[in-house]
mmCIF file of C-alpha atoms (C1' of nucleotides) in Angstrom:
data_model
loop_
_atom_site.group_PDB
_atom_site.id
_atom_site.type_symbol
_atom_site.label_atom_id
_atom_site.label_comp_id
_atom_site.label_asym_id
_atom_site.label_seq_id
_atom_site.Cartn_x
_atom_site.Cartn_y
_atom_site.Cartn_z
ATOM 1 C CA UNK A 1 -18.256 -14.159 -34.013
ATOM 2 C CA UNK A 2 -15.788 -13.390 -31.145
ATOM 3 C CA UNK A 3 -19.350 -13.746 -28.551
ATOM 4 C CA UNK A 4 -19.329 -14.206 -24.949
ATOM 5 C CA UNK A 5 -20.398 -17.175 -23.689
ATOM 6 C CA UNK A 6 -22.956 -16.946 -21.215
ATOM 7 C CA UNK A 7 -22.253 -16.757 -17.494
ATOM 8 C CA UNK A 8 -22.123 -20.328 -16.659
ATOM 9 C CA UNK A 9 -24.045 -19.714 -13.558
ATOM 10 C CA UNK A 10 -26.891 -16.812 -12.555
ATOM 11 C CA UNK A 11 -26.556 -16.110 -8.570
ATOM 12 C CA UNK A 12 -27.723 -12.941 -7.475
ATOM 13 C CA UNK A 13 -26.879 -10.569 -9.734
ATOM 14 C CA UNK A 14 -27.703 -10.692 -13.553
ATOM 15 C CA UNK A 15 -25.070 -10.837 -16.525
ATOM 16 C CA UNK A 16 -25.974 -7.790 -17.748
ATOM 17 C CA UNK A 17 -25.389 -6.099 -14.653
ATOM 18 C CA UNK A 18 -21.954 -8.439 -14.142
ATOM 19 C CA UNK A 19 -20.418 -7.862 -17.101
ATOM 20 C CA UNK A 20 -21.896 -4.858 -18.569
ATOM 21 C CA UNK A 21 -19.738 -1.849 -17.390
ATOM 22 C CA UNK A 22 -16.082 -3.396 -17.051
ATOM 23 C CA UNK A 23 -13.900 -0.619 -17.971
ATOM 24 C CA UNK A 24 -12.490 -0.881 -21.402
ATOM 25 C CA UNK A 25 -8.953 -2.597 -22.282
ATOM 26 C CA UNK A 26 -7.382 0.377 -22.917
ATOM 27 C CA UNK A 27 -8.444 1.284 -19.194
ATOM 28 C CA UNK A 28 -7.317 -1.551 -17.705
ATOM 29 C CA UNK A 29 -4.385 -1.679 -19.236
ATOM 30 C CA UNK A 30 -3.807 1.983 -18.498
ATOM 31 C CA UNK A 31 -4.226 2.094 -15.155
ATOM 32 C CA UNK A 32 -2.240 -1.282 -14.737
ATOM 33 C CA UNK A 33 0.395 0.100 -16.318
ATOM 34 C CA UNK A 34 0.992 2.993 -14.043
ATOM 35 C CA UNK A 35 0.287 0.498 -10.889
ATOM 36 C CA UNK A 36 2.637 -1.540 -12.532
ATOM 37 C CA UNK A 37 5.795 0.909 -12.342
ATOM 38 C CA UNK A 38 4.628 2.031 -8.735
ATOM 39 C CA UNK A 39 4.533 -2.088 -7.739
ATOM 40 C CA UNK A 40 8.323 -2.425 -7.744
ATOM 41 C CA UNK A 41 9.275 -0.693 -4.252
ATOM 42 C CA UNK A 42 12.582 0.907 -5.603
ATOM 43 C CA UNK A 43 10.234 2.423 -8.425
ATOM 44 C CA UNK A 44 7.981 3.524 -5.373
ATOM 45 C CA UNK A 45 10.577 5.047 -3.457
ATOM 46 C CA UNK A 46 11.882 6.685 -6.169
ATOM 47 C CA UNK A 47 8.384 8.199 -7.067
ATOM 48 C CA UNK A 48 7.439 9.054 -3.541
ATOM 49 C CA UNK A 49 10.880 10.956 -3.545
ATOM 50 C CA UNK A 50 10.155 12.967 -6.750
ATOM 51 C CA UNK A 51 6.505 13.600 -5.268
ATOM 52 C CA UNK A 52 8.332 15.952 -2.805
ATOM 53 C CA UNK A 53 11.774 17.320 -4.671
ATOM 54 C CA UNK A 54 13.180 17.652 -7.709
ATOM 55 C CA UNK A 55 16.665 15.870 -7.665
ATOM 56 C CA UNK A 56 19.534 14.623 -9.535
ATOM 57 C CA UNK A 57 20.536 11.394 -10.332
ATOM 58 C CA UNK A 58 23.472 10.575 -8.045
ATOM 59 C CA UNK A 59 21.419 12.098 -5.045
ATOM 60 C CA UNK A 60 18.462 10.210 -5.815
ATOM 61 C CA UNK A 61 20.719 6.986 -5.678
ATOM 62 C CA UNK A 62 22.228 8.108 -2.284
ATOM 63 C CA UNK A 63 19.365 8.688 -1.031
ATOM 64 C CA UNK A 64 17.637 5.071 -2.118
ATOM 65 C CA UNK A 65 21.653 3.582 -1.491
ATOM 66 C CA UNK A 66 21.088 1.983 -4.790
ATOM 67 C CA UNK A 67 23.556 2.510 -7.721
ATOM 68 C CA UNK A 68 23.250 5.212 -10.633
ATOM 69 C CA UNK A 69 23.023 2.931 -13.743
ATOM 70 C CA UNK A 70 20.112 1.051 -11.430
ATOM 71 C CA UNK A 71 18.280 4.515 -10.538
ATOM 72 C CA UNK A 72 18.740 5.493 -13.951
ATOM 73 C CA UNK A 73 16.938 2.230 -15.416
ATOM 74 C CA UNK A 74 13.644 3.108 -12.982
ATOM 75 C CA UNK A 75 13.584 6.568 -13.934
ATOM 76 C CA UNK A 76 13.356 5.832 -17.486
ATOM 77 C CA UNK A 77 10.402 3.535 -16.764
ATOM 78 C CA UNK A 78 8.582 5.889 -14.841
ATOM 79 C CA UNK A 79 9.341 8.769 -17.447
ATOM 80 C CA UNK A 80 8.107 6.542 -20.147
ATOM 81 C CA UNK A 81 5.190 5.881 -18.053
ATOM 82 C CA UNK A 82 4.614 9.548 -17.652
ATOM 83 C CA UNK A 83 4.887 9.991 -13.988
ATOM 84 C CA UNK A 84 7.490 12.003 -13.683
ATOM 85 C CA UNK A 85 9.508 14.371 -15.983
ATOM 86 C CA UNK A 86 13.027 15.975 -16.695
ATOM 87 C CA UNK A 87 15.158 18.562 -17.226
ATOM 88 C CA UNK A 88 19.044 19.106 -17.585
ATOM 89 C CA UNK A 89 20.133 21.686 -15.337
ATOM 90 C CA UNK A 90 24.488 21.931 -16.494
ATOM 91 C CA UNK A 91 25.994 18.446 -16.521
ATOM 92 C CA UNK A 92 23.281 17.151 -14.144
ATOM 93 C CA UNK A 93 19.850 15.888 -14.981
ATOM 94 C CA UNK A 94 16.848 16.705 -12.166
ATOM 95 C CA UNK A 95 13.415 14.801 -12.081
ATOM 96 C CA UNK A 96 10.572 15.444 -10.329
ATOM 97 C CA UNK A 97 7.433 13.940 -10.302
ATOM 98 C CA UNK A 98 4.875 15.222 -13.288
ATOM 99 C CA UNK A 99 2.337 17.423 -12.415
ATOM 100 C CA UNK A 100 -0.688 15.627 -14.019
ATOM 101 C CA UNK A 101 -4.068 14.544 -12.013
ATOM 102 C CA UNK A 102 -2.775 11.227 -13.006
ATOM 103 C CA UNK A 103 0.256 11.528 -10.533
ATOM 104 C CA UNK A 104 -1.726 13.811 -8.503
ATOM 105 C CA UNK A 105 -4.082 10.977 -7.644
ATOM 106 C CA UNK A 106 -1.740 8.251 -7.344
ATOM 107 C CA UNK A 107 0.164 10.297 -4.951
ATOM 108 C CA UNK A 108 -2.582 11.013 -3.091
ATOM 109 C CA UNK A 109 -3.130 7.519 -3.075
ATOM 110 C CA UNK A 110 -0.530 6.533 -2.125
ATOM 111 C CA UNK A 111 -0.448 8.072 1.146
ATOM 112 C CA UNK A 112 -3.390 7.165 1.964
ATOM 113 C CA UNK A 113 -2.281 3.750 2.024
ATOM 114 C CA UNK A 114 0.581 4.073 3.382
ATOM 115 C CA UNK A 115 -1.374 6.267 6.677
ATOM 116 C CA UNK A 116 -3.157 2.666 6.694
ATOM 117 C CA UNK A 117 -0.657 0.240 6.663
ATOM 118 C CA UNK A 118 1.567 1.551 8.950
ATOM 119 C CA UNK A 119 2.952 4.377 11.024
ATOM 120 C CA UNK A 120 6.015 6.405 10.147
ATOM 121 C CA UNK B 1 28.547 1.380 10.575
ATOM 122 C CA UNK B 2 25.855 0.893 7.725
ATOM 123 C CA UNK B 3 25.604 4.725 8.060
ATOM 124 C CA UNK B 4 24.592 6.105 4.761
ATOM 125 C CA UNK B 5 26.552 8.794 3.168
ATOM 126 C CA UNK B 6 26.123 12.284 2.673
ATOM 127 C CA UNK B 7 24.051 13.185 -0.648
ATOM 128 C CA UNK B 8 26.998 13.914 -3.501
ATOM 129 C CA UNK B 9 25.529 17.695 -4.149
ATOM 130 C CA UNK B 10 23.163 20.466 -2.254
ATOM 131 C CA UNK B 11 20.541 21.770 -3.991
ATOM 132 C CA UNK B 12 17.760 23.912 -3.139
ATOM 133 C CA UNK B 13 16.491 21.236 -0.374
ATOM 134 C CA UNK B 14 18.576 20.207 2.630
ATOM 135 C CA UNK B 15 19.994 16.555 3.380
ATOM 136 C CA UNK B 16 17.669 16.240 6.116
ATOM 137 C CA UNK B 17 14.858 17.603 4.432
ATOM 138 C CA UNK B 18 15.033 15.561 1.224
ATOM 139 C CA UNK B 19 15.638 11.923 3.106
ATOM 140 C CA UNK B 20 14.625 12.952 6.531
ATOM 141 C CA UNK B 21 10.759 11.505 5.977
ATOM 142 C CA UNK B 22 11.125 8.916 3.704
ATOM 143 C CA UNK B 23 8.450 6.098 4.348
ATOM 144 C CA UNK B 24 9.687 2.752 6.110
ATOM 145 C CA UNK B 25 10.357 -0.161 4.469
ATOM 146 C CA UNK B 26 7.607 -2.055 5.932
ATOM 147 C CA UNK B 27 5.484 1.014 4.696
ATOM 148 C CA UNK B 28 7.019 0.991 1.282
ATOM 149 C CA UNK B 29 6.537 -2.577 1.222
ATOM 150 C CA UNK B 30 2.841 -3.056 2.133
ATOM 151 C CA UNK B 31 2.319 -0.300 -0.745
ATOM 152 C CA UNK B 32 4.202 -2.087 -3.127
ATOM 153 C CA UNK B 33 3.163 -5.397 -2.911
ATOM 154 C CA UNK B 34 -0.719 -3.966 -3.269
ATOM 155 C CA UNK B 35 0.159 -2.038 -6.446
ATOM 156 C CA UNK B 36 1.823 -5.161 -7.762
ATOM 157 C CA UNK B 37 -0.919 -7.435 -7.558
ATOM 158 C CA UNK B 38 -2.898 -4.381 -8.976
ATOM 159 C CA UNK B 39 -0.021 -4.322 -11.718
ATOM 160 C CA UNK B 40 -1.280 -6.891 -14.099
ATOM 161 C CA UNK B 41 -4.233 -6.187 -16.152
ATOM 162 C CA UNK B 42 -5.966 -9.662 -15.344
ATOM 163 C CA UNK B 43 -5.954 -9.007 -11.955
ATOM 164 C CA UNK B 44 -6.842 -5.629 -12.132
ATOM 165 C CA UNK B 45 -10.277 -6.403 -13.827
ATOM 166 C CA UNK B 46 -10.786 -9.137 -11.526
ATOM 167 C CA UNK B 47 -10.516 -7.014 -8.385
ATOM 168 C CA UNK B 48 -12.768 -4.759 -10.355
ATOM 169 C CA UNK B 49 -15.322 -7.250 -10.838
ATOM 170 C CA UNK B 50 -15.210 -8.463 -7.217
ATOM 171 C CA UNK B 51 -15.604 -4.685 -5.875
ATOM 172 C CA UNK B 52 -18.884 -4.246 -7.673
ATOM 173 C CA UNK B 53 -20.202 -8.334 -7.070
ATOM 174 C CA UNK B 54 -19.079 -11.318 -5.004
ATOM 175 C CA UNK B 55 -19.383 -14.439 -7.990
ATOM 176 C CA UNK B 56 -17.933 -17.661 -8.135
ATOM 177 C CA UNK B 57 -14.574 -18.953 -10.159
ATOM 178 C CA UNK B 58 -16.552 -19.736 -13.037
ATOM 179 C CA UNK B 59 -18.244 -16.552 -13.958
ATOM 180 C CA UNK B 60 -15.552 -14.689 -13.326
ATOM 181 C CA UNK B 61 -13.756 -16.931 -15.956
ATOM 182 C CA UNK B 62 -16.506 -16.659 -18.378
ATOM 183 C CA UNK B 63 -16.559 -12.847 -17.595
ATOM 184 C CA UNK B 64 -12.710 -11.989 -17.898
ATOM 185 C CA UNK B 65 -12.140 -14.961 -20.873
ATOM 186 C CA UNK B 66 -10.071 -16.933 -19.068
ATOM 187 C CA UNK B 67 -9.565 -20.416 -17.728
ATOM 188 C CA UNK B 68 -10.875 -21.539 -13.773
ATOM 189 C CA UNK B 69 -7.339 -22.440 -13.231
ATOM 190 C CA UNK B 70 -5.377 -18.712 -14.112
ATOM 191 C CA UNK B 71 -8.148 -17.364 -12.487
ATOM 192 C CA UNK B 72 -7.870 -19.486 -9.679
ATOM 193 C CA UNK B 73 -3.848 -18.467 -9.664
ATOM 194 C CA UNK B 74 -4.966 -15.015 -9.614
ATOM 195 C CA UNK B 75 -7.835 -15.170 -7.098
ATOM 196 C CA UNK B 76 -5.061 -16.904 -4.696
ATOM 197 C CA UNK B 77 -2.459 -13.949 -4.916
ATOM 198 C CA UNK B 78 -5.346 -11.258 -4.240
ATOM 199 C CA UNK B 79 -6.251 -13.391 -1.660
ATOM 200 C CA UNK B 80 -3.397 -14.019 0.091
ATOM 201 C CA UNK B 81 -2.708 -9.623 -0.595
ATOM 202 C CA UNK B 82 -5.592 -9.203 1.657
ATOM 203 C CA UNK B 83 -7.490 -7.778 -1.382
ATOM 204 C CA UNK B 84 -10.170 -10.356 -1.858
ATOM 205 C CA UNK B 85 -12.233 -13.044 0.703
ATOM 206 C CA UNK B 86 -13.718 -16.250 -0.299
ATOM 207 C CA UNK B 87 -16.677 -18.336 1.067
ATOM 208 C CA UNK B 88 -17.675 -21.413 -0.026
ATOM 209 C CA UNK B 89 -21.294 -22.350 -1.021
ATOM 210 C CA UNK B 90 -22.026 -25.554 -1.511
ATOM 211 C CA UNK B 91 -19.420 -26.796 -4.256
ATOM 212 C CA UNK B 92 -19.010 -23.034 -5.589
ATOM 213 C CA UNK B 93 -16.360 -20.744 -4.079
ATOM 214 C CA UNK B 94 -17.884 -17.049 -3.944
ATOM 215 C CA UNK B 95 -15.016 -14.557 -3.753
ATOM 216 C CA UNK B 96 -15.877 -10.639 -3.167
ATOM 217 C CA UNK B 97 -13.222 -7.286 -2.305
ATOM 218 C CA UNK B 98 -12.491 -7.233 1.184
ATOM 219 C CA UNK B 99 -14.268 -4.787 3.499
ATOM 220 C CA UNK B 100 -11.052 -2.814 4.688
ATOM 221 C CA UNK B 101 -9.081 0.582 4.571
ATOM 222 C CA UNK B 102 -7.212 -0.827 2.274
ATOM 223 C CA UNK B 103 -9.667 -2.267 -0.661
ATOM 224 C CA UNK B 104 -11.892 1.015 0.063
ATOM 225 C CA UNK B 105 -8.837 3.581 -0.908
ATOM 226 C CA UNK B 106 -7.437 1.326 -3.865
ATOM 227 C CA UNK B 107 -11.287 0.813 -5.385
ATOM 228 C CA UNK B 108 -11.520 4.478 -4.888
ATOM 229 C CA UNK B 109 -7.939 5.298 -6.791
ATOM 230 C CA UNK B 110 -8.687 2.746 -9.401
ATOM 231 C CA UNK B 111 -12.148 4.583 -10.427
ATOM 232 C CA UNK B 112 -10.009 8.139 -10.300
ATOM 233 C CA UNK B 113 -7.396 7.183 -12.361
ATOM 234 C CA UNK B 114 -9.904 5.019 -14.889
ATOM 235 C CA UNK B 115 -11.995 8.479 -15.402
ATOM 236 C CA UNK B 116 -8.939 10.240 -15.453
ATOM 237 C CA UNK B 117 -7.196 8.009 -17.948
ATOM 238 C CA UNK B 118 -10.266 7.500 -20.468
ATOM 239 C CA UNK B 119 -13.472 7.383 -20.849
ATOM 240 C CA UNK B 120 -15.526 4.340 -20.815
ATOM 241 C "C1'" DA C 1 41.294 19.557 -27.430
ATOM 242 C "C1'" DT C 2 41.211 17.001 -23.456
ATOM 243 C "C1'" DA C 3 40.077 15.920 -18.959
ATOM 244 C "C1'" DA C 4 36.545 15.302 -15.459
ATOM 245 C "C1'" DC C 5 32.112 14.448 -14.039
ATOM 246 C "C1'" DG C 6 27.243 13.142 -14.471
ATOM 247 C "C1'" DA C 7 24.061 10.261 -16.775
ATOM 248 C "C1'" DT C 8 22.700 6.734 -19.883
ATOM 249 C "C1'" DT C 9 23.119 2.505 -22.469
ATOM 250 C "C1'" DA C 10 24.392 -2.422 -23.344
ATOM 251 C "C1'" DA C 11 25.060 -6.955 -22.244
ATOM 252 C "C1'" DA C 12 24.494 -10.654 -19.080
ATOM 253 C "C1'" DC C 13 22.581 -12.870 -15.407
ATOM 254 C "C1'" DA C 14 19.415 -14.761 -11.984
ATOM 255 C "C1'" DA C 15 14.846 -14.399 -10.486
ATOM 256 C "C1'" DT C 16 10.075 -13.690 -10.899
ATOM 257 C "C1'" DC C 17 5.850 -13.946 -13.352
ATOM 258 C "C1'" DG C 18 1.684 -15.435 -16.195
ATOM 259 C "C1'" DT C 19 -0.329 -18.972 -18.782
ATOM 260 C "C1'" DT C 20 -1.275 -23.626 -20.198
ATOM 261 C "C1'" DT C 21 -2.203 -28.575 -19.570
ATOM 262 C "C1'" DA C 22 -2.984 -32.239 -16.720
ATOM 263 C "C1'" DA C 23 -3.798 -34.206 -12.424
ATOM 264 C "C1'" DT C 24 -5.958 -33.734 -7.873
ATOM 265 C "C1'" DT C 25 -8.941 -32.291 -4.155
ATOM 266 C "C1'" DG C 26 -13.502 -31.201 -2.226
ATOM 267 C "C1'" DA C 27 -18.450 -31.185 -1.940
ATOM 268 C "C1'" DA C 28 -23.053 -32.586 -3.261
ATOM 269 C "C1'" DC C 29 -25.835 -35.590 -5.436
ATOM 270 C "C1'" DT C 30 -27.960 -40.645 -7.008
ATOM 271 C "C1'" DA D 1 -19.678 -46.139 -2.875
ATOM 272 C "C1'" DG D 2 -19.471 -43.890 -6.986
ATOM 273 C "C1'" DT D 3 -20.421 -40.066 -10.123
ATOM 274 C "C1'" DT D 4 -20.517 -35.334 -11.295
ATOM 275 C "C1'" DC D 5 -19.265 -30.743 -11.067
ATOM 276 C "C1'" DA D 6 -16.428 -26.895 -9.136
ATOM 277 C "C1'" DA D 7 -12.020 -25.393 -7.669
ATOM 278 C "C1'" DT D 8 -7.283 -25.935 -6.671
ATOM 279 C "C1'" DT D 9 -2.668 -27.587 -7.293
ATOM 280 C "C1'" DA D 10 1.533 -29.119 -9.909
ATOM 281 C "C1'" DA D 11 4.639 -29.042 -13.424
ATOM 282 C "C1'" DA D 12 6.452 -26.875 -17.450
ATOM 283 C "C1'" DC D 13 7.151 -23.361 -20.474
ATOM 284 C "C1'" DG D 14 8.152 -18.797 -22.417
ATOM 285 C "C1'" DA D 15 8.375 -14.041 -21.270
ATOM 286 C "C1'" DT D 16 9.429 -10.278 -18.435
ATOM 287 C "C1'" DT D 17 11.903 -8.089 -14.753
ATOM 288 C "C1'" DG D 18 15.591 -6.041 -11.690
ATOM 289 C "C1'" DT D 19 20.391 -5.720 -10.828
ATOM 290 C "C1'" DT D 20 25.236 -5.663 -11.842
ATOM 291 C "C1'" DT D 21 29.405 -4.478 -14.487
ATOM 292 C "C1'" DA D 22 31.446 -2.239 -18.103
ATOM 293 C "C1'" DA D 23 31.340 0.797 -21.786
ATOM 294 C "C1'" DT D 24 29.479 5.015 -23.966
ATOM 295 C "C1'" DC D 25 27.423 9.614 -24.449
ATOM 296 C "C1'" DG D 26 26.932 14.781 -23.068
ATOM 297 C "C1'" DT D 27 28.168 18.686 -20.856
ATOM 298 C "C1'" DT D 28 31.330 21.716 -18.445
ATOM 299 C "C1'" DA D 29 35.734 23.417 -17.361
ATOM 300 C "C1'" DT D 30 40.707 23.770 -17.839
#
DNA sequence: ATAACGATTAAACAATCGTTTAATTGAACT
DNA sequence: AGTTCAATTAAACGATTGTTTAATCGTTAT
């Protein structure tokens, strides 16, 4: 039980090759998840940042002009997405992006994109 | 006025350095709002499916397990993201990825970060 | 110890989002 | 015209999200 339907209609291409090699849930929801954190722009920001310096907390919120307690609350979503990391350096705390080919790509990805959109 | 304020500490990287080349806010925008709609895990496998076959509402339903009408919300916010086309054949409604920059560079990522991620 | 500073957590709030059901539009047939 | 099928829209709902304010935790220094 639990069977597909059939594809209501047949056009040019067959089911099998529709439907055959969607990438598995845990895929999906894998790569989602880190498009996910990077779809808030704060988050973005905050990521590009960290893709180019390792900072503190209270200069990562001057820099983004957002508050601590708010920069704080993204970097613990991207950490627990594993995009970037710490480490406690004294009384401060510094991030900086994770050096994965996860965050690697998604870096490179993003600018990319950004080279597209626009022009800084 | 609106001037923004000096970062609270000096690290190893200068002021200017650190927020001299951030990425506009149109930049960081357009980025953003693409991730996002590439956020959720529906719409992720539906741009999927439309970057490897143009198909009408229907199958797509049938194909992601979903109703014609959340697919037809999700189809509409891709759309109107510049991620997807549509064109209309007879009483069907064909949508495929659109042939841009854009689409090419996120299909690309997407495939990266899916082989990097798991293995399907 | 205690004071000062940086960072995190908690609670509360408005706002956004995704899904469902039902109603509606649009196009192609008899 | 009316019927049928495909797609969209509307309304409603629960769930999630981002931000703010205030309180708490950790570390360093006096």
């Amino acid at each position: 039980m639990n069977e597909r339907q059939h594809l209501p209609h047949l056009h040019d291409m067959s089911e099998e090759e529709l439907v055959g090699h969607i990438p598995s849930v845990e895929t999906i929801a894998a790569v989602s998840e880190a498009m996910k954190q990077l779809g808030d722009p704060s988050r973005l920001r905050i990521f590009w940042l960290l893709c180019h310096a390792e900072e503190c907390v209270q200069n990562i919120a001057s820099a983004m002009d957002m508050s601590s307690p708010a920069v704080s609350h993204h970097l613990r979503l991207l950490k627990s997405a594993g995009l970037i990391v710490s480490n406690r350096k004294g009384k401060e705390m510094f991030y900086r992006a994770a050096d994965t080919d996860l965050v690697a790509s998604l870096h490179h990805g993003i600018e990319q994109i950004a080279s597209i959109s626009c022009m800084d």
